Coordinates of C-alpha atoms and ligand atoms in Angstrom, one line a residue:
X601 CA 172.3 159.5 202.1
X602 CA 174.0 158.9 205.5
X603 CA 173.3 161.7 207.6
X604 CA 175.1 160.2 210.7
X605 CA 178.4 160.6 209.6
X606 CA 179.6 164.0 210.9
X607 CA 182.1 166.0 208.1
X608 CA 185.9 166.1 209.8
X609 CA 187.6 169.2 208.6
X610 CA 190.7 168.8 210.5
X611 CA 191.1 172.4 210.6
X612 CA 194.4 173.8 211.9
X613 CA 194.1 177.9 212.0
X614 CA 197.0 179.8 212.0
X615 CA 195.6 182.9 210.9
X616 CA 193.3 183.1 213.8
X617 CA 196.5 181.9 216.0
X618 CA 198.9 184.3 215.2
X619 CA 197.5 187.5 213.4
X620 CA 195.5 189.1 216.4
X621 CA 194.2 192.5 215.2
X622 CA 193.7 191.8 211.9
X623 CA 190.3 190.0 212.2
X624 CA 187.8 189.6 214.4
X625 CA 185.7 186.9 215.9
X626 CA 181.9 186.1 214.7
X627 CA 179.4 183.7 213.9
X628 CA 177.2 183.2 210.3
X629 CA 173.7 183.7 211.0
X630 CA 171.0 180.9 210.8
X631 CA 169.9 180.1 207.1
X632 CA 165.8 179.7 207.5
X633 CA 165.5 176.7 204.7
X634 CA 168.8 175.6 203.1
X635 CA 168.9 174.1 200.0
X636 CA 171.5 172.7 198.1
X637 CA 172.6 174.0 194.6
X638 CA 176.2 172.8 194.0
X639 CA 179.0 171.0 195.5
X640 CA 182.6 170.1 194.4
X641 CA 183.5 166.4 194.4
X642 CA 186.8 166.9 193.3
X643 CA 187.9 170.2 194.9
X644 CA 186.5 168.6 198.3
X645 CA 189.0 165.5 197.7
X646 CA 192.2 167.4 196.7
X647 CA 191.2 168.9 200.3
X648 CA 191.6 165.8 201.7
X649 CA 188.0 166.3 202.8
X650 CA 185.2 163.2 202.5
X651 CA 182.5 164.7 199.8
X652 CA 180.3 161.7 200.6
X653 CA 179.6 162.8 204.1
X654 CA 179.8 166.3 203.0
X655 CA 177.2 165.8 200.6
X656 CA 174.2 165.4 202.8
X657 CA 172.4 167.4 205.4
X658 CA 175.4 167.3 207.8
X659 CA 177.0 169.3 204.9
X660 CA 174.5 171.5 203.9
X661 CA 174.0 172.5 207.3
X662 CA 177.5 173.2 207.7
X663 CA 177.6 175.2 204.1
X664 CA 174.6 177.1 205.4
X665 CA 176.0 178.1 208.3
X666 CA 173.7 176.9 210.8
X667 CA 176.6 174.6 212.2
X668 CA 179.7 175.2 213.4
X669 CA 182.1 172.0 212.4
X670 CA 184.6 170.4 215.0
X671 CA 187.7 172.8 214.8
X672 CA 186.4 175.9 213.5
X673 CA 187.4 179.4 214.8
X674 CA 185.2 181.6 212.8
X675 CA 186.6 184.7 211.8
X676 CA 186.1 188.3 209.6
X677 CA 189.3 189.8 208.6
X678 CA 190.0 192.9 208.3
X679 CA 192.1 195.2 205.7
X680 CA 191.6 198.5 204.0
X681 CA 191.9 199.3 200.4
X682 CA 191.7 201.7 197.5
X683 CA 188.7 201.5 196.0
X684 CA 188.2 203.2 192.1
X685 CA 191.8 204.8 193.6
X686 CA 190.1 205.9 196.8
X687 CA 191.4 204.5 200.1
X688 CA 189.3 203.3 202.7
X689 CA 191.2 202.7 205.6
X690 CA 188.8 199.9 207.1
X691 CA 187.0 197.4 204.7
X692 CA 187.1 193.9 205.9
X693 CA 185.2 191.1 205.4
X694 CA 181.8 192.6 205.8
X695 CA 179.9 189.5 204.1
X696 CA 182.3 186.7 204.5
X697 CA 183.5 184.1 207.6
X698 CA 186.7 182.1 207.0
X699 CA 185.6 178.4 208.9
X700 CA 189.7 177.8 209.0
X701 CA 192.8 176.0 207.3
X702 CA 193.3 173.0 206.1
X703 CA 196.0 171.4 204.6
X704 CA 195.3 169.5 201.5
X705 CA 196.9 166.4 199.7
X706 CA 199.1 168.5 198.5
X707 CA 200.0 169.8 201.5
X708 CA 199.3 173.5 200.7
X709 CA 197.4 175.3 203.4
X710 CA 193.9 176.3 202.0
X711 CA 191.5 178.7 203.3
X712 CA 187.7 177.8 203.9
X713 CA 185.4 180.7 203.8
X714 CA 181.2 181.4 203.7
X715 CA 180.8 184.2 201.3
X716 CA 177.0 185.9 202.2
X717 CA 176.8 184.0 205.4
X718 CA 175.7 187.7 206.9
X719 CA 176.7 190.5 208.8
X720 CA 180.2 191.1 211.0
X721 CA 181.7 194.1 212.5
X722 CA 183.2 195.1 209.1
X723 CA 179.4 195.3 207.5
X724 CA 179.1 199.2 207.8
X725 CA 175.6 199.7 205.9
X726 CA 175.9 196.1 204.5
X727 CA 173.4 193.0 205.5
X728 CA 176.1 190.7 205.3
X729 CA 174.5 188.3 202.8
X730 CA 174.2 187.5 199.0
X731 CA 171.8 186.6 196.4
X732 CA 171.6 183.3 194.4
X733 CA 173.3 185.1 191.2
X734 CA 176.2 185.9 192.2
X735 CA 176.8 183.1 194.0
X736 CA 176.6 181.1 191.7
X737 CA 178.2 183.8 189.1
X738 CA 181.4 183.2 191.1
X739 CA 181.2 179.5 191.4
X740 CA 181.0 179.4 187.4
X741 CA 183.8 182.0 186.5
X742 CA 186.3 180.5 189.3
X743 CA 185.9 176.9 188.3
X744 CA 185.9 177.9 184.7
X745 CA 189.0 179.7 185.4
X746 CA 190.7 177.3 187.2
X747 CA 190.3 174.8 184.1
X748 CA 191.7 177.5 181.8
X749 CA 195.1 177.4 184.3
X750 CA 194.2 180.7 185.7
X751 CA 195.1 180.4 189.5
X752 CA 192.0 181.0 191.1
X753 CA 189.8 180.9 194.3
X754 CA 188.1 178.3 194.1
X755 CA 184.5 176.9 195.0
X756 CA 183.6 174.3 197.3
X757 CA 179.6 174.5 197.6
X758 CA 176.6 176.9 196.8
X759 CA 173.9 176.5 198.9
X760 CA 170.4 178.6 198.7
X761 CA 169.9 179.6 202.7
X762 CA 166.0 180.3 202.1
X763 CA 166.2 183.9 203.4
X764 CA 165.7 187.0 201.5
X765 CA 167.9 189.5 200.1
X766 CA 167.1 192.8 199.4
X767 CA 168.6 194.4 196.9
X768 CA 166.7 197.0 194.2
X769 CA 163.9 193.7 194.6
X770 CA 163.7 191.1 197.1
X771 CA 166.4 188.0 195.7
X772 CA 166.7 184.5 197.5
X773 CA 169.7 183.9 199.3
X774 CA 172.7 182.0 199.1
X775 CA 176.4 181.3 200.5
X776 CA 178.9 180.2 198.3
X777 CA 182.0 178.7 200.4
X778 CA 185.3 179.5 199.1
X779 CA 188.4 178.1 199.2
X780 CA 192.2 179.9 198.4
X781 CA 195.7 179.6 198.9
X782 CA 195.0 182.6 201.7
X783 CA 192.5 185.9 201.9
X784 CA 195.5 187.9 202.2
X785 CA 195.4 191.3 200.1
X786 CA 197.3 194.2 199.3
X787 CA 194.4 196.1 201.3
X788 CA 195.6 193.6 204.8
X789 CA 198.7 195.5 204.1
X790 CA 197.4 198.4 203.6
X791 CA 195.2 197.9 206.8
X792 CA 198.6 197.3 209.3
X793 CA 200.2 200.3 207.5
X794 CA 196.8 202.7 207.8
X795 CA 197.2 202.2 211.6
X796 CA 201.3 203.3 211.7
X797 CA 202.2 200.0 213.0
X798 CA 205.4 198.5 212.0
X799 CA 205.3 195.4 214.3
X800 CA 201.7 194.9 212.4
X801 CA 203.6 195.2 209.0
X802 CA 206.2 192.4 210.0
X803 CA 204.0 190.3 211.3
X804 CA 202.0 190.2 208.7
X805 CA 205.0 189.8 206.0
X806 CA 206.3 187.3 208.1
X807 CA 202.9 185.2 208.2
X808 CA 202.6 186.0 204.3
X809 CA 206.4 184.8 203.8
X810 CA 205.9 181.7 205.5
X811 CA 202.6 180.9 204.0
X812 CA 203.3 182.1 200.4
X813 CA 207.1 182.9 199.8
X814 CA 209.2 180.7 202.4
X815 CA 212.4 181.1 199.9
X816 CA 212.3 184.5 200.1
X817 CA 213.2 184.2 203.8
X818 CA 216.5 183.7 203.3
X819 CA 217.1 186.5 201.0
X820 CA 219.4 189.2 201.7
X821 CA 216.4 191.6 201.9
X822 CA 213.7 189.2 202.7
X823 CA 210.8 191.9 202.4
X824 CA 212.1 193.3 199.4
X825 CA 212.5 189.3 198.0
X826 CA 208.4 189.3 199.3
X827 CA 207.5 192.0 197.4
X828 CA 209.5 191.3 194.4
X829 CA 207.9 187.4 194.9
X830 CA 204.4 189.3 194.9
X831 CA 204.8 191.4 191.7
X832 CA 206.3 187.9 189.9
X833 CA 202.9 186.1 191.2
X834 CA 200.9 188.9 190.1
X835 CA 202.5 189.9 186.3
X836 CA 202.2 186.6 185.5
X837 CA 198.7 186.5 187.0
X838 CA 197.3 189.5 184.7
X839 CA 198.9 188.4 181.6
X840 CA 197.3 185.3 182.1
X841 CA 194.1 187.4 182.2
X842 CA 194.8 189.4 179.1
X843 CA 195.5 186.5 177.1
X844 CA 191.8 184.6 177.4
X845 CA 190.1 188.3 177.3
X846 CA 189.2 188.6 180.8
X847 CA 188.5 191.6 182.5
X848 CA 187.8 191.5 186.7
X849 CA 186.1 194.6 186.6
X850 CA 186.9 195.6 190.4
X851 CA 190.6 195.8 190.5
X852 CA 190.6 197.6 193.6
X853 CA 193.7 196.6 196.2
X854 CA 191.6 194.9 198.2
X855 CA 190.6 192.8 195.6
X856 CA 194.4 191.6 195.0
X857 CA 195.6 188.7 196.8
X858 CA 199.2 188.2 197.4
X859 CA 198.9 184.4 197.1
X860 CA 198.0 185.8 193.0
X861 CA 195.0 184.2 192.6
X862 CA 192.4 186.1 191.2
X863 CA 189.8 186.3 193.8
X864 CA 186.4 188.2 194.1
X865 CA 184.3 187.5 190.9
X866 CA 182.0 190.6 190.9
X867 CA 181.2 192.6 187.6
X868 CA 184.1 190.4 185.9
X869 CA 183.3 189.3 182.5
X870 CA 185.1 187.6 179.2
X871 CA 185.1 190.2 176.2
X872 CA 183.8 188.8 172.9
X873 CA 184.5 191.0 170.0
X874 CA 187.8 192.1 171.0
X875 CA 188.1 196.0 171.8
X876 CA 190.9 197.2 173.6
X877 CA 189.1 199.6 176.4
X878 CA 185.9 197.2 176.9
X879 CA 184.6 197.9 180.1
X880 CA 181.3 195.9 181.8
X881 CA 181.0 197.1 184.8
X882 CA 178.5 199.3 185.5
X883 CA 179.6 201.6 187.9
X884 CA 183.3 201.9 186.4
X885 CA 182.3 204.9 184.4
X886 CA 186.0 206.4 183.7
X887 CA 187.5 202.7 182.5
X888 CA 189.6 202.8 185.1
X889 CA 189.4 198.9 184.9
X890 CA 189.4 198.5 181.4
X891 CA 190.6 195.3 179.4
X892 CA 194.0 197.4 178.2
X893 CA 194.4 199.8 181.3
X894 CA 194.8 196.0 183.8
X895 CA 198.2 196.1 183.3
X896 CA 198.5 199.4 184.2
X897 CA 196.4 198.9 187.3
X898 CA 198.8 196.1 188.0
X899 CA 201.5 198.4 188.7
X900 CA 199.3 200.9 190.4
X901 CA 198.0 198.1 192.8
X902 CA 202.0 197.0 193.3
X903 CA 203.3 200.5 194.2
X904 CA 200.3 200.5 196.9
X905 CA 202.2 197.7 198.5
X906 CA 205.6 198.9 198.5
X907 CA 204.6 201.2 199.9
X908 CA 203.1 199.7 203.2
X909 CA 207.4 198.0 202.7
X910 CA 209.1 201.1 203.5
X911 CA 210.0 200.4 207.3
X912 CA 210.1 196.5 206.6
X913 CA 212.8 196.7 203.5
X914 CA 215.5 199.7 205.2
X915 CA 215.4 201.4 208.4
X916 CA 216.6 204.5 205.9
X917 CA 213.3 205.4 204.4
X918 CA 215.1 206.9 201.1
X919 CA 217.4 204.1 200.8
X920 CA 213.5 201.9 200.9
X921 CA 211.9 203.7 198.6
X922 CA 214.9 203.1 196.5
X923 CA 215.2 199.8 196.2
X924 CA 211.3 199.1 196.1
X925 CA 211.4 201.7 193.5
X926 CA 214.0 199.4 191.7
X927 CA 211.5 196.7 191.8
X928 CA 208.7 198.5 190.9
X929 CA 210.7 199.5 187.5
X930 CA 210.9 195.7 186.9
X931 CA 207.4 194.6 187.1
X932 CA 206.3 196.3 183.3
X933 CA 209.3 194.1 181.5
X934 CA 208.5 190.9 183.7
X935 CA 204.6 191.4 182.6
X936 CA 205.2 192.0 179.0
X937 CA 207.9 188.9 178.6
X938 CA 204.6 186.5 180.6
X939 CA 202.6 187.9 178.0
X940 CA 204.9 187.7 175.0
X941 CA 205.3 184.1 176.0
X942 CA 201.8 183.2 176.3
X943 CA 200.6 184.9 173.5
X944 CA 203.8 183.5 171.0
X945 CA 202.5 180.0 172.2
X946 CA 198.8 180.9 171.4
X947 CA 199.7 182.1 167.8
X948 CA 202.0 178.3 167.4
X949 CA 205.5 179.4 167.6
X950 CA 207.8 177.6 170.0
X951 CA 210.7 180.2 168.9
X952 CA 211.2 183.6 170.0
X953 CA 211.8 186.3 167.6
X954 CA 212.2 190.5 168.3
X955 CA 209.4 190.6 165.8
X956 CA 207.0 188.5 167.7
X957 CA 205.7 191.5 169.9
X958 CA 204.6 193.3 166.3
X959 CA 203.5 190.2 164.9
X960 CA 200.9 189.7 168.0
X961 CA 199.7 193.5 168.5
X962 CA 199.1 193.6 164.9
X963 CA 196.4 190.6 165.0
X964 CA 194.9 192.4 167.8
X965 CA 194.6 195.6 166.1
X966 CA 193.2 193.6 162.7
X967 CA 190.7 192.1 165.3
X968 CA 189.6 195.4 166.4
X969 CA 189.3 196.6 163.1
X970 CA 187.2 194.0 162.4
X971 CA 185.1 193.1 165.5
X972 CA 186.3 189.6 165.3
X973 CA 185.4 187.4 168.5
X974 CA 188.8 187.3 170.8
X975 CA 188.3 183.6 171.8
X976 CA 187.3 182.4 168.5
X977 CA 190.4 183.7 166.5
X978 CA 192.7 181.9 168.7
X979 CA 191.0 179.1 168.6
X980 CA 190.3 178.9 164.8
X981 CA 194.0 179.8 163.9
X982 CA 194.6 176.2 164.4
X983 CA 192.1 175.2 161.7
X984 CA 194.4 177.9 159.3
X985 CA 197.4 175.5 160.6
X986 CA 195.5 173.0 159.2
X987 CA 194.5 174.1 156.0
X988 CA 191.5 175.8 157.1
X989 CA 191.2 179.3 157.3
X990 CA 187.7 180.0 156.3
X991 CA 186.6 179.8 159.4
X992 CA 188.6 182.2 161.1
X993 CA 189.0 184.5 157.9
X994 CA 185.0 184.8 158.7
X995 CA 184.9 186.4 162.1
X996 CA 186.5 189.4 160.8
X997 CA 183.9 191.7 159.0
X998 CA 186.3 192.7 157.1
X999 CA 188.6 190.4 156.3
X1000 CA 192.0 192.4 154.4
X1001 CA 194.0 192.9 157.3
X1002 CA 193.7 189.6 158.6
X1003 CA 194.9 188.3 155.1
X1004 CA 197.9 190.2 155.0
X1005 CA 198.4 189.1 158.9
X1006 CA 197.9 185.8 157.7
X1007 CA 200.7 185.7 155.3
X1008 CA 203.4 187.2 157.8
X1009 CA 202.0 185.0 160.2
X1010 CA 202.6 181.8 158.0
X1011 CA 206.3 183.5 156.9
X1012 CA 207.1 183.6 161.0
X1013 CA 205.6 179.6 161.7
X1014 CA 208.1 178.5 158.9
X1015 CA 211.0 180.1 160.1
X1016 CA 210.3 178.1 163.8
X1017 CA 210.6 174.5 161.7
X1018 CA 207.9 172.9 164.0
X1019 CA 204.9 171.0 161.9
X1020 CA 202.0 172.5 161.5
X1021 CA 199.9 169.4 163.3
X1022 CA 201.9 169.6 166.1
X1023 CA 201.5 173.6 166.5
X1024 CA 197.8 173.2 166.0
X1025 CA 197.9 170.6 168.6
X1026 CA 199.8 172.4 171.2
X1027 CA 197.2 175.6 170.2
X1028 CA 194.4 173.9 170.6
X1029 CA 195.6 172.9 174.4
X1030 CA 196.0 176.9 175.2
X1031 CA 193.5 178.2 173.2
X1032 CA 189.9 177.5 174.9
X1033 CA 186.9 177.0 172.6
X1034 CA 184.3 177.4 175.8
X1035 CA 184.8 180.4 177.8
X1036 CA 181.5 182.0 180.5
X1037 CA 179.9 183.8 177.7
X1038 CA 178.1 186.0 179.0
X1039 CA 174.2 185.2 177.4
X1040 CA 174.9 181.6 178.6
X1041 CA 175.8 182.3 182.5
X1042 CA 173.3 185.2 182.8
X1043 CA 170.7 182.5 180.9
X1044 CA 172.0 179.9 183.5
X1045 CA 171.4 182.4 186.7
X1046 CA 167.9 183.5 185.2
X1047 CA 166.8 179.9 185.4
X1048 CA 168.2 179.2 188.6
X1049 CA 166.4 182.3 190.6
X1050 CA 163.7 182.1 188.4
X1051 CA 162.6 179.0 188.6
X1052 CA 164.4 177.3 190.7
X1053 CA 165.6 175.3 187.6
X1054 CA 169.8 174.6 188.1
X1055 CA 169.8 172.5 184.8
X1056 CA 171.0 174.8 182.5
X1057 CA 174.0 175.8 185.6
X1058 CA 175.0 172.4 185.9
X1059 CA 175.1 171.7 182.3
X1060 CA 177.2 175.1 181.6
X1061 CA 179.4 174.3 184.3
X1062 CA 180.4 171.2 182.9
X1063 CA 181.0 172.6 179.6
X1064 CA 183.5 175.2 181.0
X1065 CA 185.0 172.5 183.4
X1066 CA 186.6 171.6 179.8
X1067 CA 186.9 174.6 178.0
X1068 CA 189.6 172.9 175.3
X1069 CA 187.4 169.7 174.4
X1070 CA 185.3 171.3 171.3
X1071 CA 182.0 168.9 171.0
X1072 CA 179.6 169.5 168.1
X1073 CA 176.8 168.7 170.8
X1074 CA 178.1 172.2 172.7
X1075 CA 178.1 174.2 169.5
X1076 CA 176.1 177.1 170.8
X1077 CA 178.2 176.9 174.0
X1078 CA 180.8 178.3 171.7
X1079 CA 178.9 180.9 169.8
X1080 CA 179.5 185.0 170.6
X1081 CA 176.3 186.4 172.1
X1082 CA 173.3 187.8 169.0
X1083 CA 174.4 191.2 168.5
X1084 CA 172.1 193.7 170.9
X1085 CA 171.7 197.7 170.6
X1086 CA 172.8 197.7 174.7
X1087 CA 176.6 196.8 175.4
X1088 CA 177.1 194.1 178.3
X1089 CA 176.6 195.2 181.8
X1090 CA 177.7 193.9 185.1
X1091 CA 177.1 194.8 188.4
X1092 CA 178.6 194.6 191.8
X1093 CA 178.4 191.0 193.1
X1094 CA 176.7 192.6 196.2
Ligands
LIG466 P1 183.6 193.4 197.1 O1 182.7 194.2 196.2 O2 183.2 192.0 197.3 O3 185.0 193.5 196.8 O4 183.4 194.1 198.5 C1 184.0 195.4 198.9 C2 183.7 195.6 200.4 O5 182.3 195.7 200.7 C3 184.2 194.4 201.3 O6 184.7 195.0 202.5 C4 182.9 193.6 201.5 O7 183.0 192.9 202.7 C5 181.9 194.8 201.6 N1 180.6 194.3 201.2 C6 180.1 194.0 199.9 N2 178.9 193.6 200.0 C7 178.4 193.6 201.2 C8 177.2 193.3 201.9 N3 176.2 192.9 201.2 N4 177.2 193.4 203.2 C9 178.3 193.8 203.9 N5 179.4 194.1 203.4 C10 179.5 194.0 202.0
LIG467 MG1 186.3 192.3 197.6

């Protein structure tokens, strides 16, 4: 490996040009042994970024954070945020350190960031760092989402940093870096409007309307076109979510980007058999960030940042709240028509029909009744289409209500006219058959902190990098967890 080549970033930092006050400067603290445990060819090429000299010990040393590349302006940012529905008025990035921007061959800014690269003045109590498992938690779930379409954060590298962690035990550490459209939340907002600023407010709608939203500049209310571009971003964002059974877990508002990409893979998980008010986390005890309440939470989140609008949208604060309130109104229809078109396409039909809403929440309630796995149903629909329907007719314990689905089902696809190849097809493209199940990553972690062993990792990663590509050799890839007496738990990616 060629160690003399330096990595060139080409960094260009607006955020830590123009948004003074909202972060604040610092530096990662030295790693004692890094150790590489994963790094992303192709994410560091759509960067415009050279992974050859990245991946070396130039790069490691930069993913470690013992060195500062050319360019960089590390910073911490800062926002607030209701956490559980309890607002904090200073959170911040108490474990993270965005290196800078680049722009990629796309020419989209992206943000470069050290998760666990330890401590900055928004610690509080916090050490600043993270532990192997979640790092490399979030680099599975991200990537796996970003291959399901799901826009994401992304991950660039994991690297162990050979210090220790302590958490309830003493856990090797790691930083993952991170890459996103921005790290801008509905908590920065929140942060700006905590202090009674307005000039903070503008400028940081202006930044976010240049960055995310330029079209809504030239609106006739561009704030109100921002926040309206925001909910859009994020509807479509959580029915995304609902349709692969995906639950984040921590759906506080600073956990809720306004570029809408899901960010911050803590206690998230994929449900298997499919319950409506599945909950993993283990410290969400009232299900406040359950699988059926995220749309709700949606909203919730939303209204949080209309609110931090009011001076922005009218200098009348009634006439504000009026027309944010108008928009608020919107957001339930615009979610339930993403997630009547996802889920139509799931289920085959390219038509739209008033009785497609029933249709849909009547599989879902025959899969409840019959704890059948929520990936596995989509995905074996298509083998029905094709004259199969054993095999999903078998996930259902009980299979009655799934037969008499079945038939309406069938009665709907010949009404759309569209061959049933060519609907299976078209399923099988939206309908994943590998998804992070959680035995497989938690078996992947074990081996990786317990013995140093990132086989299994790499191999699962791969797997999810193509979650549509069924292969009979990734069988047990596919398979729902053995049944267990204790229900699935996560816990804070901390
Ligand atoms: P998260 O659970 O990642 O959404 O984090 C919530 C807040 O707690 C953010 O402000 C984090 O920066 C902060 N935080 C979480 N873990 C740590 C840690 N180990 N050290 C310092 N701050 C942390
Ligand atoms: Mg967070």
């Amino acid at each position: 490996m060629d160690t003399t080549i330096r990595p060139q970033f080409k960094f260009d930092n607006s955020f830590a040009r123009s948004m003074e006050g909202f972060f604040s400067s610092c530096q990662a603290e030295s790693a004692n042994a890094p150790r590489w445990l994963q790094f992303n060819h192709v994410l560091a090429e759509e960067l415009g970024l050279d992974p050859v000299a990245l991946d070396s010990e130039a790069g490691l040393a930069i993913f470690s954070g013992n060195d500062i590349p050319e360019g960089s302006q590390p910073i911490a940012q800062a926002y607030a945020g209701h956490q559980f529905g309890g607002f904090s008025p200073q959170l911040g990035d108490g474990r993270a350190l965005l290196l800078g921007e680049v722009i990629d061959t796309q020419q989209l800014r992206r943000d470069i960031q050290l998760k666990g690269s330890g401590r900055t003045p928004f610690s509080r109590g916090g050490d600043g760092k993270a532990a192997i498992g979640p790092v490399l938690r979030e680099y599975l779930v991200g990537e796996a989402m970003q291959s399901l379409g799901v826009p994401t954060t992304r991950a660039l590298a994991a690297v162990a940093t050979g210090n220790v962690v302590y958490r309830e035990t003493t856990l090797p550490g790691a930083i993952l870096t991170r890459v996103a459209a921005s790290h801008i939340r509905v908590g920065t907002f929140q942060y700006a409007a905590a202090r009674r600023d307005e000039d903070k407010i503008r400028q940081l709608a202006d930044y976010s309307i240049q960055r995310h939203y330029p079209e809504t500049a030239n609106a006739e209310n561009p704030y109100l076109a921002f926040f309206a571009a925001v909910a859009d971003a994020q509807a479509s964002l959580v029915a995304r979510w609902m349709g692969i059974g995906f639950i984040h877990g921590v759906m506080n508002t600073d956990n809720m980007t306004i570029s809408g990409e899901t960010i911050d893979y803590g206690p998230c998980a994929f449900m298997d058999s499919y319950s409506a008010s599945t909950v993993f986390s283990s410290i969400d005890h009232g299900g406040r960030y359950a699988y059926s309440n995220q749309p709700a939470i949606l909203i919730w989140n939303l209204s949080r940042l209309a609110e931090t609008l009011i001076p922005l949208v009218n200098p009348k604060q009634e006439k504000a709240v009026e027309l944010l309130t108008e928009t608020i109104e919107c957001i339930q229809p615009l979610y339930e028509s993403y997630w009547l078109t996802a889920m139509r396409a799931k289920i085959g039909l390219s038509t739209e029909d008033p009785s497609d809403s029933q249709l849909i929440n009547d599989l879902f309630t025959a899969m409840e009744k019959g704890n059948a796995d929520f990936t596995l149903v989509f995905r074996r629909l298509s083998n029905a289409l094709r004259g199969d329907s054993e095999l999903v007719r078998g996930l259902f314990t009980n299979p009655v209500d799934f037969d008499a689905w079945e038939q309406r089902w069938w009665r709907r696809f010949e009404q759309d006219g569209i061959s049933a190849e060519t609907s299976a097809e078209m399923m099988d493209s939206l309908n994943p058959i590998y998804i992070p199940r959680n035995h497989k990553v938690e078996e992947a972690l074990a081996a990786a902190v317990d013995r140093e062993d990132l086989v299994p990792f790499k191999k699962l990663l791969n797997v999810l990098t193509h979650p549509f590509d069924e292969l009979e050799e990734n069988e047990d890839y596919a398979e729902p967890a053995p049944p267990t007496e204790i229900p699935y738990k996560t816990f804070c990616g901390t």
